[in-house]
Tab-separated table of C-alpha atoms in Angstrom:
chain	number	residue	atom	x	y	z
M	12	MET	CA	22.849	15.310	31.666
M	13	ARG	CA	20.181	15.984	29.015
M	14	TYR	CA	21.029	14.778	25.626
M	15	TYR	CA	19.167	15.775	22.335
M	16	ILE	CA	19.750	13.218	19.486
M	17	ILE	CA	18.557	13.545	15.898
M	18	SER	CA	18.784	10.569	13.565
M	19	GLY	CA	17.034	10.464	10.154
M	20	GLU	CA	17.118	6.633	8.977
M	21	ARG	CA	17.118	3.234	10.349
M	22	SER	CA	21.105	2.452	10.565
M	23	GLY	CA	21.419	5.893	12.401
M	24	ASP	CA	18.645	4.907	14.710
M	25	MET	CA	20.435	1.716	15.668
M	26	HIS	CA	23.705	3.285	16.247
M	27	ALA	CA	22.229	6.160	18.158
M	28	ALA	CA	20.369	3.409	20.361
M	29	ASN	CA	23.515	1.757	21.083
M	30	LEU	CA	25.192	5.079	21.999
M	31	ILE	CA	22.190	5.655	24.406
M	32	LYS	CA	22.754	2.523	25.992
M	33	ALA	CA	26.446	3.176	26.564
M	34	ILE	CA	25.828	6.721	28.079
M	35	HIS	CA	23.385	5.114	30.476
M	36	LYS	CA	25.898	2.929	31.697
M	37	SER	CA	28.212	5.874	32.875
M	38	ASP	CA	25.137	8.201	33.494
M	39	PRO	CA	22.132	6.289	34.601
M	40	ALA	CA	19.992	9.458	35.020
M	41	ALA	CA	20.757	10.690	31.382
M	42	GLN	CA	17.684	11.958	29.732
M	43	PHE	CA	17.385	11.425	25.937
M	44	ARG	CA	14.828	13.330	23.519
M	45	GLY	CA	14.851	14.034	19.850
M	46	MET	CA	14.011	12.515	16.423
M	47	ALA	CA	15.004	8.766	15.853
M	48	GLY	CA	13.004	5.562	15.624
M	49	ASP	CA	12.137	2.318	17.382
M	50	TYR	CA	15.432	1.494	18.384
M	51	CYS	CA	16.189	4.665	20.292
M	52	GLN	CA	12.627	4.561	21.660
M	53	ALA	CA	13.431	1.009	22.771
M	54	ALA	CA	16.756	2.416	24.471
M	55	GLY	CA	14.633	4.984	26.475
M	56	MET	CA	14.608	7.999	24.267
M	57	ASP	CA	11.441	10.298	24.399
M	58	LEU	CA	10.691	10.688	20.518
M	59	THR	CA	9.626	14.124	19.570
M	60	THR	CA	9.000	12.784	16.020
M	61	HIS	CA	9.833	9.347	14.175
M	62	TYR	CA	12.462	9.887	11.415
M	63	GLU	CA	9.954	8.238	8.896
M	64	GLU	CA	8.447	11.746	8.833
M	65	VAL	CA	11.422	12.946	6.929
M	66	ALA	CA	12.987	10.057	5.486
M	67	MET	CA	13.597	10.526	1.812
M	68	MET	CA	16.210	9.439	-0.974
M	69	GLY	CA	17.077	11.288	-4.092
M	70	PHE	CA	17.661	14.855	-4.928
M	71	LEU	CA	14.229	14.979	-6.703
M	72	GLU	CA	12.378	13.391	-3.878
M	73	VAL	CA	13.726	15.723	-1.378
M	74	VAL	CA	12.484	18.686	-3.481
M	75	PHE	CA	9.011	17.377	-3.557
M	76	GLY	CA	9.125	16.793	0.129
M	77	PHE	CA	10.612	20.230	1.112
M	78	ARG	CA	7.572	21.394	2.796
M	79	LYS	CA	7.299	18.190	5.157
M	80	VAL	CA	11.103	18.518	5.978
M	81	ILE	CA	10.742	22.313	6.928
M	82	LYS	CA	7.748	21.397	9.078
M	83	ASN	CA	9.493	19.027	11.036
M	84	LEU	CA	12.690	20.962	11.079
M	85	ARG	CA	10.881	23.826	12.807
M	86	LEU	CA	9.338	21.471	15.077
M	87	LEU	CA	12.733	20.046	16.335
M	88	GLN	CA	14.070	23.587	16.623
M	89	ARG	CA	11.304	24.629	18.883
M	90	ASP	CA	11.503	21.452	20.975
M	91	LEU	CA	15.346	21.633	21.087
M	92	LEU	CA	14.910	25.079	22.734
M	93	ALA	CA	12.299	23.902	25.080
M	94	PHE	CA	14.369	20.650	26.296
M	95	ASN	CA	17.462	22.864	26.692
M	96	PRO	CA	19.962	19.972	26.608
M	97	ASP	CA	23.645	19.888	27.589
M	98	VAL	CA	24.471	18.753	23.963
M	99	LEU	CA	23.238	18.055	20.741
M	100	ILE	CA	24.192	14.793	19.180
M	101	LEU	CA	23.548	14.457	15.676
M	102	VAL	CA	23.881	11.067	13.763
M	103	ASP	CA	24.446	10.978	10.117
M	104	PHE	CA	21.613	12.351	7.884
M	105	GLY	CA	23.651	15.488	6.927
M	106	GLY	CA	21.443	17.856	4.958
M	107	PHE	CA	18.812	17.868	7.627
M	108	ASN	CA	21.369	17.884	10.594
M	109	MET	CA	23.626	20.382	9.433
M	110	LYS	CA	20.530	22.682	9.550
M	111	MET	CA	20.149	21.809	13.244
M	112	ALA	CA	23.904	22.224	13.749
M	113	ALA	CA	23.801	25.658	12.661
M	114	PHE	CA	20.539	26.531	14.638
M	115	ALA	CA	22.000	24.957	17.862
M	116	LYS	CA	25.291	26.657	17.427
M	117	LYS	CA	23.661	29.935	17.026
M	118	LYS	CA	21.689	29.341	20.362
M	119	GLY	CA	24.827	28.303	22.205
M	120	ILE	CA	24.058	24.594	22.496
M	121	PRO	CA	27.224	22.521	21.947
M	122	VAL	CA	27.066	20.193	18.965
M	123	HIS	CA	28.537	16.646	18.521
M	124	TYR	CA	28.439	15.038	15.336
M	125	TYR	CA	28.560	11.106	15.322
M	126	ILE	CA	29.017	9.778	11.852
M	127	PRO	CA	29.386	13.003	9.952
M	128	PRO	CA	28.290	13.746	6.511
M	129	LYS	CA	30.215	12.453	3.767
M	130	VAL	CA	31.695	15.568	2.529
M	131	TRP	CA	34.694	13.744	0.939
M	132	ALA	CA	32.431	12.316	-1.466
M	133	TRP	CA	30.838	15.371	-2.765
M	134	ASN	CA	30.487	19.130	-2.387
M	135	GLN	CA	33.791	19.312	-0.177
M	136	SER	CA	33.077	22.976	0.633
M	137	ARG	CA	30.535	21.797	3.291
M	138	VAL	CA	33.534	20.894	5.469
M	139	TYR	CA	33.986	24.530	6.270
M	140	LYS	CA	30.162	24.381	7.815
M	141	ILE	CA	31.203	21.482	9.855
M	142	ARG	CA	34.043	23.165	11.270
M	143	ALA	CA	31.809	26.396	11.888
M	144	PHE	CA	28.755	24.581	13.468
M	145	THR	CA	30.237	21.380	15.246
M	146	ASP	CA	32.319	21.082	18.575
M	147	LYS	CA	33.360	17.652	18.062
M	148	VAL	CA	33.215	14.914	15.258
M	149	TYR	CA	33.262	11.349	15.869
M	150	CYS	CA	34.239	9.484	12.550
M	151	ILE	CA	33.369	5.688	11.706
M	152	LEU	CA	35.437	5.229	8.578
M	153	PRO	CA	39.184	5.231	8.961
M	154	PHE	CA	40.082	7.669	6.215
M	155	GLU	CA	37.686	10.358	7.667
M	156	GLU	CA	39.885	11.424	10.798
M	157	PRO	CA	42.866	12.602	8.919
M	158	PHE	CA	40.431	14.387	6.219
M	159	PHE	CA	38.586	16.396	8.892
M	160	LYS	CA	41.898	17.339	10.863
M	161	LYS	CA	43.204	18.951	7.498
M	162	PHE	CA	40.519	21.417	7.895
M	163	SER	CA	41.233	22.036	11.552
M	164	ILE	CA	38.183	20.030	12.770
M	165	ASP	CA	38.316	18.155	15.966
M	166	ALA	CA	37.745	14.575	14.797
M	167	THR	CA	38.184	11.374	16.286
M	168	TYR	CA	37.919	7.898	14.580
M	169	VAL	CA	35.993	5.800	17.051
M	170	GLY	CA	35.650	2.605	15.013
M	171	ASN	CA	32.549	1.204	13.229
M	172	PRO	CA	29.714	0.590	15.500
M	173	LEU	CA	28.755	-2.226	13.049
M	174	MET	CA	31.575	-4.369	14.402
M	175	ASP	CA	30.213	-4.295	17.936
M	176	GLU	CA	26.599	-4.722	16.495
M	177	ILE	CA	27.438	-7.954	14.603
M	178	GLN	CA	30.060	-9.443	17.314
M	179	ASN	CA	27.220	-9.231	19.875
M	180	PHE	CA	24.671	-11.028	17.274
M	181	GLN	CA	23.444	-14.245	18.497
M	182	PRO	CA	21.652	-16.081	15.689
M	183	HIS	CA	17.989	-17.532	16.176
M	184	PRO	CA	18.411	-21.265	16.710
M	185	PHE	CA	15.224	-21.983	14.782
M	186	PHE	CA	15.418	-19.254	12.214
M	187	HIS	CA	14.362	-21.782	9.391
M	188	GLN	CA	11.495	-23.354	11.360
M	189	LYS	CA	10.221	-19.818	12.688
M	190	ASN	CA	9.911	-18.286	9.098
M	191	GLU	CA	8.707	-21.617	7.302
M	192	LEU	CA	11.780	-21.957	5.028
M	193	SER	CA	13.146	-24.921	3.392
M	194	TYR	CA	16.759	-26.063	3.715
M	195	LYS	CA	17.586	-24.904	0.076
M	196	PRO	CA	20.612	-22.520	-0.124
M	197	ILE	CA	19.442	-18.982	0.720
M	198	ILE	CA	20.023	-15.946	-1.389
M	199	ALA	CA	19.319	-12.761	0.416
M	200	LEU	CA	17.532	-9.800	-1.113
M	201	LEU	CA	18.076	-6.508	0.780
M	202	PRO	CA	15.977	-3.841	-1.011
M	203	GLY	CA	16.592	-1.171	1.549
M	204	SER	CA	14.836	0.321	4.636
M	205	ARG	CA	13.086	3.273	3.007
M	206	LYS	CA	9.913	3.494	1.059
M	207	GLN	CA	11.607	4.697	-2.066
M	208	GLU	CA	14.430	2.094	-1.908
M	209	VAL	CA	12.009	-0.799	-1.772
M	210	GLU	CA	9.867	0.677	-4.594
M	211	ASN	CA	12.792	1.215	-6.903
M	212	MET	CA	14.739	-2.280	-6.219
M	213	LEU	CA	12.561	-4.953	-5.274
M	214	LEU	CA	10.747	-5.730	-8.602
M	215	VAL	CA	13.981	-5.848	-10.428
M	216	MET	CA	15.549	-8.195	-7.705
M	217	LEU	CA	12.599	-10.402	-8.044
M	218	ASP	CA	13.149	-10.951	-11.758
M	219	VAL	CA	16.423	-12.822	-10.907
M	220	VAL	CA	14.599	-15.650	-8.826
M	221	ALA	CA	13.559	-17.881	-11.693
M	222	MET	CA	17.118	-18.317	-12.819
M	223	PHE	CA	18.104	-20.157	-9.617
M	224	PRO	CA	15.677	-22.923	-9.087
M	225	ASN	CA	18.103	-24.873	-6.643
M	226	ALA	CA	18.292	-21.875	-4.227
M	227	GLN	CA	15.596	-20.195	-2.098
M	228	PHE	CA	15.248	-16.458	-2.237
M	229	VAL	CA	14.262	-14.391	0.926
M	230	VAL	CA	13.617	-10.710	1.257
M	231	ALA	CA	14.863	-8.645	4.294
M	232	GLY	CA	11.767	-6.704	5.256
M	233	VAL	CA	11.664	-3.753	7.539
M	234	SER	CA	8.565	-3.422	9.533
M	235	ASN	CA	8.643	0.487	9.866
M	236	ILE	CA	7.428	0.951	6.350
M	237	ASP	CA	4.031	-0.031	4.591
M	238	GLN	CA	4.209	-3.805	4.295
M	239	GLU	CA	2.131	-3.698	1.100
M	240	LEU	CA	5.468	-2.776	-0.655
M	241	TYR	CA	6.509	-6.345	-0.230
M	242	LYS	CA	3.404	-7.636	-1.766
M	243	PRO	CA	5.220	-8.366	-5.241
M	244	ALA	CA	7.369	-10.906	-3.471
M	245	GLU	CA	4.720	-12.481	-1.532
M	246	GLN	CA	2.704	-12.892	-4.738
M	247	LYS	CA	5.693	-14.878	-6.400
M	248	GLY	CA	5.852	-16.987	-3.397
M	249	ILE	CA	9.098	-15.404	-1.985
M	250	LYS	CA	9.311	-15.280	1.932
M	251	VAL	CA	9.820	-11.885	3.468
M	252	VAL	CA	11.171	-12.010	6.756
M	253	PHE	CA	10.861	-8.982	8.816
M	254	ASN	CA	13.477	-7.182	11.121
M	255	GLN	CA	15.694	-10.313	10.859
M	256	THR	CA	18.466	-9.274	8.642
M	257	TYR	CA	21.333	-10.513	10.594
M	258	ASP	CA	19.868	-13.950	11.089
M	259	LEU	CA	19.265	-13.976	7.187
M	260	LEU	CA	22.773	-12.957	6.468
M	261	HIS	CA	23.959	-15.717	8.854
M	262	HIS	CA	22.329	-18.363	6.755
M	263	ALA	CA	22.890	-16.788	3.215
M	264	ILE	CA	25.317	-17.926	0.576
M	265	ALA	CA	24.846	-14.837	-1.633
M	266	ALA	CA	22.974	-11.565	-1.611
M	267	VAL	CA	21.672	-8.773	-3.886
M	268	VAL	CA	21.744	-5.549	-1.691
M	269	THR	CA	20.727	-2.053	-2.093
M	270	SER	CA	23.897	0.323	-1.600
M	271	GLY	CA	24.016	1.733	1.988
M	272	THR	CA	24.982	0.366	5.501
M	273	ALA	CA	23.697	-3.079	4.497
M	274	THR	CA	26.556	-3.638	2.173
M	275	LEU	CA	29.062	-3.420	4.754
M	276	GLU	CA	26.865	-5.611	7.193
M	277	THR	CA	26.807	-8.263	4.467
M	278	ALA	CA	30.408	-7.961	3.850
M	279	LEU	CA	31.263	-8.436	7.596
M	280	PHE	CA	28.956	-11.630	7.677
M	281	ARG	CA	31.071	-12.657	4.700
M	282	VAL	CA	28.397	-13.370	2.272
M	283	PRO	CA	29.365	-12.626	-1.435
M	284	GLN	CA	27.022	-9.818	-2.948
M	285	VAL	CA	26.147	-7.750	-5.664
M	286	VAL	CA	25.490	-4.028	-4.776
M	287	VAL	CA	22.538	-2.282	-6.429
M	288	TYR	CA	21.194	1.167	-6.666
M	289	LYS	CA	18.434	3.241	-8.690
M	290	THR	CA	16.907	6.501	-8.219
M	291	SER	CA	14.821	8.789	-10.517
M	292	TYR	CA	16.560	9.913	-13.561
M	293	LEU	CA	16.902	13.399	-12.710
M	294	SER	CA	18.197	12.513	-9.111
M	295	TYR	CA	20.724	10.262	-10.821
M	296	LEU	CA	21.992	12.869	-13.184
M	297	ILE	CA	22.358	15.467	-10.681
M	298	GLY	CA	24.262	12.977	-8.341
M	299	LYS	CA	26.393	12.117	-11.181
M	300	ARG	CA	27.805	15.598	-11.453
M	301	LEU	CA	28.233	16.198	-7.830
M	302	VAL	CA	29.476	12.775	-6.514
M	303	LYS	CA	33.375	12.753	-6.575
M	304	ILE	CA	33.938	9.063	-5.490
M	305	LYS	CA	34.867	5.937	-7.710
M	306	TYR	CA	32.480	3.735	-5.623
M	307	ILE	CA	29.121	3.879	-3.977
M	308	SER	CA	29.351	0.767	-1.517
M	309	LEU	CA	31.089	1.264	1.834
M	310	VAL	CA	32.922	-1.951	1.152
M	311	ASN	CA	34.693	-0.815	-1.934
M	312	LEU	CA	35.126	2.727	-0.546
M	313	ILE	CA	37.150	1.310	2.656
M	314	ALA	CA	38.937	-1.109	0.713
M	315	ASP	CA	39.579	1.502	-2.092
M	316	ARG	CA	39.148	-1.219	-4.889
M	317	GLU	CA	36.455	-3.135	-6.300
M	318	VAL	CA	35.723	-6.114	-3.844
M	319	VAL	CA	32.024	-6.376	-4.794
M	320	LYS	CA	30.231	-5.550	-7.981
M	321	GLU	CA	28.128	-2.493	-8.370
M	322	LEU	CA	25.457	-2.092	-10.599
M	323	ILE	CA	23.864	1.508	-10.687
M	324	GLN	CA	20.928	2.814	-12.524
M	325	ASP	CA	20.580	1.224	-16.086
M	326	ALA	CA	23.236	-1.328	-15.200
M	327	PHE	CA	20.761	-2.475	-12.591
M	328	ASN	CA	18.661	-5.175	-14.306
M	329	ALA	CA	18.173	-8.756	-13.985
M	330	LYS	CA	20.651	-9.978	-16.456
M	331	SER	CA	23.551	-8.137	-14.863
M	332	ILE	CA	22.571	-9.381	-11.656
M	333	ILE	CA	22.468	-12.878	-12.863
């Protein structure tokens, strides 16, 4: 079979890569093409474009990057038709992927959505578009299946792929030596995997360091964004370890984590954390009006109570983190 996959960020790329590996076990001749990242490429997918071409955060940032997004949307639409897959598999990345779902449905291509948009959080009217444009939905949060079934959507809760990812993780036996770390207790700083996230989060996180002289702070870096973004940490003598987040969490005694998939990963490693998030002021105001949930971290959303502290926008400052 021929599979066209579209994922728009690092966590989705990781989950899509594991999906590719699983499909290959039952269908060794399967062909994969689409938009994703390094994980999917390593798993055998032919990339039309890298997700970094369209990765953005915040309402305002998306507006300013609109032409770039449209350019890549049209590129993928043309490529989808040329590849003529048996199925289009969309992974998270709701705004972009829903446009691809509508296009594919119109062209008669079956649409399966793995990790659907969080329509239960804001703008629930979008659920009708999911019903109209998808053939099957695979949920990774337990409360999503009954939510979608209320709207007559063929949805199945398949468990969270992070559980498999972490269960299969093998810690590096020489993590400290490899990264020239001391054996002081480690506090992990996870500023995110997108350019705008690191720009918005890292400097404030670094302001906390001086208050904990008996610990060593280590930044979880990702190699698919400009490494100059991590210069402020290096200038303060703070180690940045690239693409070793699970090893870092395995050793950490605490963490400051940008809201996203990493909050759940940190919790599954049983590391106490403070969850933080900041975007442009206008994006924040728009989001505050639209978002209809009590919490922003996956940990608190799943538990439906405040398990971890959340510091959003102006509350995200060094004093509050400390």
